[in-house]
Amino acid sequence: MPILKSFLKDGEAESYQNVQVKFVPGRKAIMTIYESSDDDEGEEESWVEKEQVVLSDYKTKDEMHALMVEKGFQLKSPEEVEAIQQQYKDEAEAERTKAEERREEMRIRREEMQRQREEKMMED
């Protein structure tokens, strides 16, 4: 699953045109392919589910990329792919920074609680 998670979370799946990744925690990774039900292809309301593919059946990134091509998806331009990958890297870095800040806040709170306990014990 780490390979699938990387394929989805690092922007590789979204390096294909007309692909959006929506994460649903606790659910099996399924690619749902839609097609437009009329001439207005840009409107999501006109999309009709065409097929579902269980992504955990694919073990390597090469297999996942081959699946995307087999289903008719085309790669975006190299510039668009690079921008997507940079966006995902920036988001991951921001998440790491937030996590570090939360850990530091918790450390400070624990120290403050410990100090208050020690002061109370000295009072008694």
Tab-separated table of C-alpha atoms in Angstrom:
chain	number	residue	atom	x	y	z
A	1	MET	CA	0.000	0.000	0.000
A	2	PRO	CA	2.862	2.505	0.476
A	3	ILE	CA	3.385	2.535	-3.298
A	4	LEU	CA	-0.304	3.205	-3.952
A	5	LYS	CA	-0.372	5.890	-1.264
A	6	SER	CA	2.665	7.544	-2.836
A	7	PHE	CA	1.094	7.375	-6.308
A	8	LEU	CA	-2.020	9.119	-5.010
A	9	LYS	CA	-0.591	11.519	-2.439
A	10	ASP	CA	2.509	12.677	-4.322
A	11	GLY	CA	0.521	13.898	-7.309
A	12	GLU	CA	1.395	11.160	-9.788
A	13	ALA	CA	-2.256	10.254	-10.398
A	14	GLU	CA	-3.122	13.909	-10.899
A	15	SER	CA	-0.342	14.288	-13.443
A	16	TYR	CA	-2.920	12.934	-15.899
A	17	GLN	CA	-5.475	15.207	-17.540
A	18	ASN	CA	-8.993	15.198	-16.072
A	19	VAL	CA	-7.960	13.294	-12.932
A	20	GLN	CA	-8.931	14.405	-9.433
A	21	VAL	CA	-7.969	12.563	-6.269
A	22	LYS	CA	-10.422	12.590	-3.394
A	23	PHE	CA	-9.306	10.886	-0.197
A	24	VAL	CA	-11.914	9.095	1.860
A	25	PRO	CA	-10.283	7.936	5.112
A	26	GLY	CA	-10.864	4.308	6.002
A	27	ARG	CA	-12.111	3.358	2.537
A	28	LYS	CA	-10.580	1.151	-0.130
A	29	ALA	CA	-8.775	3.084	-2.885
A	30	ILE	CA	-11.083	3.004	-5.883
A	31	MET	CA	-10.714	4.921	-9.107
A	32	THR	CA	-14.106	5.914	-10.424
A	33	ILE	CA	-14.154	6.798	-14.105
A	34	TYR	CA	-16.896	9.087	-15.337
A	35	GLU	CA	-18.032	10.116	-18.771
A	36	SER	CA	-20.192	13.000	-19.780
A	37	SER	CA	-23.821	12.195	-20.437
A	38	ASP	CA	-24.169	15.050	-22.925
A	39	ASP	CA	-22.162	17.562	-24.928
A	40	ASP	CA	-21.346	19.679	-21.863
A	41	GLU	CA	-18.267	17.697	-20.777
A	42	GLY	CA	-17.008	20.368	-18.402
A	43	GLU	CA	-20.011	20.211	-16.088
A	44	GLU	CA	-19.744	17.651	-13.284
A	45	GLU	CA	-23.526	17.461	-13.074
A	46	SER	CA	-23.541	15.800	-16.493
A	47	TRP	CA	-21.075	13.063	-15.522
A	48	VAL	CA	-22.225	9.449	-15.387
A	49	GLU	CA	-20.240	6.713	-13.648
A	50	LYS	CA	-18.683	4.480	-16.280
A	51	GLU	CA	-16.406	2.166	-14.298
A	52	GLN	CA	-14.745	1.537	-10.940
A	53	VAL	CA	-11.242	0.106	-10.581
A	54	VAL	CA	-9.824	-1.174	-7.260
A	55	LEU	CA	-6.377	0.404	-7.155
A	56	SER	CA	-4.962	-1.950	-4.514
A	57	ASP	CA	-4.946	-4.636	-7.225
A	58	TYR	CA	-1.984	-2.794	-8.800
A	59	LYS	CA	1.320	-3.404	-7.046
A	60	THR	CA	3.789	-1.112	-8.800
A	61	LYS	CA	3.755	2.463	-10.023
A	62	ASP	CA	4.486	1.181	-13.528
A	63	GLU	CA	1.261	-0.876	-13.366
A	64	MET	CA	-0.645	2.160	-12.096
A	65	HIS	CA	0.699	4.371	-14.875
A	66	ALA	CA	-0.131	1.662	-17.440
A	67	LEU	CA	-3.671	1.530	-16.031
A	68	MET	CA	-4.074	5.281	-16.483
A	69	VAL	CA	-2.956	5.040	-20.111
A	70	GLU	CA	-5.137	1.969	-20.719
A	71	LYS	CA	-8.162	3.905	-19.452
A	72	GLY	CA	-7.427	6.718	-21.895
A	73	PHE	CA	-5.866	9.314	-19.596
A	74	GLN	CA	-3.114	11.473	-21.062
A	75	LEU	CA	-0.237	13.029	-19.172
A	76	LYS	CA	-0.303	16.752	-18.579
A	77	SER	CA	2.553	18.864	-19.905
A	78	PRO	CA	5.919	18.548	-18.098
A	79	GLU	CA	5.430	22.063	-16.704
A	80	GLU	CA	2.012	21.171	-15.282
A	81	VAL	CA	3.363	17.928	-13.791
A	82	GLU	CA	6.265	19.792	-12.189
A	83	ALA	CA	3.872	22.377	-10.735
A	84	ILE	CA	1.650	19.626	-9.288
A	85	GLN	CA	4.619	17.846	-7.727
A	86	GLN	CA	5.901	21.110	-6.251
A	87	GLN	CA	2.464	21.851	-4.821
A	88	TYR	CA	2.360	18.437	-3.135
A	89	LYS	CA	5.890	18.922	-1.744
A	90	ASP	CA	4.937	22.352	-0.394
A	91	GLU	CA	1.781	20.957	1.218
A	92	ALA	CA	3.732	18.096	2.799
A	93	GLU	CA	6.314	20.527	4.168
A	94	ALA	CA	3.557	22.745	5.592
A	95	GLU	CA	2.012	19.686	7.280
A	96	ARG	CA	5.387	18.709	8.776
A	97	THR	CA	5.836	22.249	10.081
A	98	LYS	CA	2.361	22.259	11.647
A	99	ALA	CA	3.033	18.880	13.257
A	100	GLU	CA	6.316	20.129	14.711
A	101	GLU	CA	4.550	23.214	16.072
A	102	ARG	CA	1.851	21.035	17.683
A	103	ARG	CA	4.499	18.802	19.255
A	104	GLU	CA	6.295	21.844	20.650
A	105	GLU	CA	3.030	23.262	22.055
A	106	MET	CA	2.302	19.930	23.737
A	107	ARG	CA	5.835	19.789	25.179
A	108	ILE	CA	5.408	23.286	26.635
A	109	ARG	CA	2.017	22.345	28.111
A	110	ARG	CA	3.441	19.193	29.698
A	111	GLU	CA	6.312	21.159	31.214
A	112	GLU	CA	3.893	23.779	32.554
A	113	MET	CA	1.652	21.102	34.068
A	114	GLN	CA	4.665	19.423	35.641
A	115	ARG	CA	5.849	22.756	37.066
A	116	GLN	CA	2.398	23.427	38.509
A	117	ARG	CA	2.309	19.954	40.119
A	118	GLU	CA	5.712	20.497	41.653
A	119	GLU	CA	4.686	23.908	43.020
A	120	LYS	CA	1.534	22.431	44.515
A	121	MET	CA	3.517	19.629	46.156
A	122	MET	CA	5.892	22.174	47.690
A	123	GLU	CA	2.938	24.134	49.071
A	124	ASP	CA	1.514	21.053	50.797
